[in-house]
């Protein structure tokens, strides 16, 4: 599936040969992803009018999850099991700076927050509950940690980084890695200095939801 301009979608086979094309009623805003569910594989695609779901085999529409006002998905969609039930949730960020978790099984929004912003969140267990949490660039912090269960803020960096435009937020990203001794390291772009910034992310500093 190749999103083109003005809602046009082009389908090509694994060998690159053209299969067919069709037009959606809304402009495409993210790359597609395929999610494995109990009812089969579902293809998800961000649009200007929400998050659209299609049958991955037939590309027949299954439904659309609308978002409030003029908000719509941007960046990359992420698929993560946030609550340990072995069923995936989809995490998306929006043009208005919100982070939203969606239950793929029923298509409902699990939680939504505007505490942080990032085109692609990083994931790590911040509160030692054996479930993934999110780390995103903060709107006025270098980074904030969000509970994967509720979306509430469970950690934030100490520094203040005022951001005045959405463009500045778009340019920031973070990543989390676990080193050999189990420590969490946060790496991210820092607009106040050239290159990357890295520091240890202590679990002991995380707040309980």
Coordinates of C-alpha atoms in Angstrom, one line a residue:
X1 CA 0.0 0.0 0.0
X2 CA 1.5 3.3 -1.1
X3 CA -0.3 6.5 0.0
X4 CA -0.2 9.2 -2.7
X5 CA -1.6 12.8 -2.8
X6 CA -5.2 13.7 -2.3
X7 CA -6.2 10.5 -0.7
X8 CA -5.1 8.3 -3.5
X9 CA -3.9 4.8 -2.5
X10 CA -1.9 2.5 -4.8
X11 CA -1.6 -1.2 -4.1
X12 CA 1.4 -3.1 -5.4
X13 CA 2.4 -6.8 -4.9
X14 CA 5.6 -8.0 -3.2
X15 CA 7.3 -8.0 -6.6
X16 CA 6.4 -4.3 -7.1
X17 CA 3.8 -4.9 -9.8
X18 CA 0.8 -2.7 -9.8
X19 CA -2.4 -4.3 -8.5
X20 CA -5.0 -1.5 -8.2
X21 CA -5.6 1.9 -6.8
X22 CA -8.5 3.6 -5.0
X23 CA -9.2 7.0 -3.5
X24 CA -10.1 7.8 0.1
X25 CA -12.4 10.6 1.1
X26 CA -9.7 12.2 3.2
X27 CA -6.0 12.9 2.9
X28 CA -3.5 10.3 4.3
X29 CA -1.4 11.5 7.2
X30 CA 0.6 8.4 8.3
X31 CA 2.2 5.4 6.8
X32 CA 0.0 2.2 7.0
X33 CA 0.7 -0.5 9.6
X34 CA -0.7 -4.1 9.9
X35 CA -1.9 -5.3 13.3
X36 CA -2.6 -8.9 14.1
X37 CA -5.9 -9.3 16.0
X38 CA -8.1 -12.2 17.1
X39 CA -10.3 -11.5 14.0
X40 CA -7.5 -11.4 11.5
X41 CA -5.0 -8.9 10.3
X42 CA -6.1 -5.3 10.3
X43 CA -4.5 -2.5 8.3
X44 CA -4.5 0.9 10.0
X45 CA -3.9 4.2 8.3
X46 CA -4.0 7.8 9.6
X47 CA -6.3 10.2 7.8
X48 CA -7.2 13.9 8.2
X49 CA -10.6 12.7 9.5
X50 CA -9.3 10.1 11.9
X51 CA -7.7 6.6 12.1
X52 CA -9.1 4.2 9.4
X53 CA -9.2 0.4 9.6
X54 CA -9.2 -2.0 6.7
X55 CA -9.2 -5.8 6.2
X56 CA -5.5 -6.5 5.5
X57 CA -6.4 -9.2 3.0
X58 CA -9.1 -7.5 0.9
X59 CA -8.4 -3.8 1.8
X60 CA -12.2 -3.5 2.5
X61 CA -12.9 -0.7 5.0
X62 CA -13.8 -1.9 8.5
X63 CA -14.4 1.5 10.2
X64 CA -12.9 4.7 11.3
X65 CA -12.0 6.2 14.7
X66 CA -12.8 9.9 14.8
X67 CA -10.7 12.3 16.8
X68 CA -12.0 15.5 18.4
X69 CA -12.2 18.7 16.4
X70 CA -9.6 19.1 13.7
X71 CA -7.1 16.8 15.3
X72 CA -5.7 13.9 13.2
X73 CA -2.8 11.3 13.4
X74 CA 0.7 12.3 12.4
X75 CA 4.1 10.7 12.4
X76 CA 4.3 6.9 12.8
X77 CA 1.7 4.6 14.4
X78 CA 3.1 2.2 17.1
X79 CA 1.7 -1.2 18.0
X80 CA 2.3 -2.2 21.7
X81 CA 0.6 -4.4 24.2
X82 CA 0.2 -1.9 27.0
X83 CA -1.7 -3.9 29.6
X84 CA -0.3 -7.4 29.2
X85 CA -3.4 -9.0 27.8
X86 CA -1.5 -10.1 24.7
X87 CA -3.8 -7.9 22.6
X88 CA -2.3 -4.9 20.8
X89 CA -3.0 -1.3 21.4
X90 CA -2.1 1.4 18.8
X91 CA -0.4 4.5 19.9
X92 CA -0.6 7.6 17.8
X93 CA 0.4 11.2 18.1
X94 CA -1.7 14.0 16.6
X95 CA -1.1 17.4 14.9
X96 CA -2.5 19.1 18.0
X97 CA 0.2 17.5 20.2
X98 CA -1.8 14.8 21.9
X99 CA -0.8 11.2 22.5
X100 CA -3.7 8.6 22.1
X101 CA -3.9 4.9 22.9
X102 CA -6.5 2.9 21.0
X103 CA -7.7 -0.6 21.8
X104 CA -7.6 -2.4 18.4
X105 CA -10.0 -5.1 19.6
X106 CA -13.0 -2.8 20.0
X107 CA -11.7 0.4 18.3
X108 CA -12.2 2.5 21.4
X109 CA -9.8 5.1 22.8
X110 CA -8.2 3.8 26.0
X111 CA -6.7 7.2 27.0
X112 CA -5.7 10.5 25.6
X113 CA -3.2 13.1 26.9
X114 CA -1.6 16.3 25.9
X115 CA 1.3 16.0 28.5
X116 CA 3.9 15.3 25.8
X117 CA 4.5 15.3 22.1
X118 CA 6.6 13.2 19.7
X119 CA 6.1 11.9 16.3
X120 CA 7.2 8.4 17.5
X121 CA 7.2 7.6 21.2
X122 CA 9.8 5.4 22.9
X123 CA 8.7 2.6 25.2
X124 CA 10.2 1.3 28.5
X125 CA 8.9 0.0 31.8
X126 CA 9.3 3.1 34.0
X127 CA 7.4 2.0 37.1
X128 CA 8.6 -1.6 37.4
X129 CA 5.1 -3.1 36.8
X130 CA 6.3 -5.3 33.9
X131 CA 4.3 -3.3 31.4
X132 CA 5.5 -0.8 28.8
X133 CA 5.2 2.9 29.4
X134 CA 5.8 5.7 27.0
X135 CA 8.6 8.4 26.8
X136 CA 8.0 11.4 24.7
X137 CA 9.5 14.9 24.3
X138 CA 7.8 17.2 26.8
X139 CA 6.1 20.4 25.8
X140 CA 8.2 22.3 28.4
X141 CA 10.5 19.5 29.6
X142 CA 13.2 17.6 27.8
X143 CA 11.1 14.4 28.2
X144 CA 8.1 13.0 30.1
X145 CA 7.1 9.5 30.9
X146 CA 3.5 8.4 30.5
X147 CA 1.8 5.4 32.1
X148 CA 1.0 2.8 29.4
X149 CA -2.1 1.9 31.4
X150 CA -3.6 5.3 31.9
X151 CA -1.6 7.9 30.0
X152 CA -0.9 9.9 33.2
X153 CA 2.5 11.4 33.8
X154 CA 4.7 9.1 36.0
X155 CA 8.0 10.7 35.3
X156 CA 9.5 14.0 33.9
X157 CA 12.9 15.4 33.5
X158 CA 13.9 18.2 35.9
X159 CA 14.9 20.8 33.3
X160 CA 12.6 23.4 31.7
X161 CA 12.7 23.6 28.0
X162 CA 10.1 26.2 26.7
X163 CA 8.9 25.4 23.2
X164 CA 6.9 28.0 21.4
X165 CA 6.0 26.4 18.1
X166 CA 4.7 23.0 16.9
X167 CA 7.5 22.9 14.4
X168 CA 10.1 22.9 17.3
X169 CA 8.2 19.9 18.8
X170 CA 8.2 18.1 15.4
X171 CA 12.0 18.3 15.3
X172 CA 12.5 16.6 18.6
X173 CA 12.6 12.8 19.3
X174 CA 13.7 10.5 22.1
X175 CA 14.8 6.8 22.4
X176 CA 15.2 4.6 25.4
X177 CA 17.6 1.7 25.6
X178 CA 18.4 -0.8 28.4
X179 CA 22.1 -1.4 29.0
X180 CA 23.6 -4.7 30.1
X181 CA 23.2 -4.0 33.8
X182 CA 19.5 -3.2 33.5
X183 CA 19.7 0.6 33.6
X184 CA 17.5 2.7 31.3
X185 CA 19.2 5.3 29.2
X186 CA 17.3 8.1 27.5
X187 CA 18.7 9.6 24.4
X188 CA 17.1 12.5 22.6
X189 CA 17.7 15.5 20.4
X190 CA 18.4 18.8 22.2
X191 CA 17.7 22.0 20.3
X192 CA 19.8 23.9 22.8
X193 CA 22.9 22.1 21.8
X194 CA 24.3 20.4 18.7
X195 CA 23.9 16.6 18.6
X196 CA 22.2 14.3 21.1
X197 CA 21.7 14.4 24.8
X198 CA 21.8 11.2 26.9
X199 CA 21.3 10.5 30.6
X200 CA 20.2 7.6 32.9
X201 CA 16.5 7.2 33.5
X202 CA 16.3 5.9 37.1
X203 CA 13.2 3.8 37.8
X204 CA 13.3 5.1 41.4
X205 CA 12.4 8.5 40.1
X206 CA 9.2 7.3 38.5
X207 CA 5.9 8.3 40.2
X208 CA 3.3 5.7 40.7
X209 CA 0.1 6.4 38.7

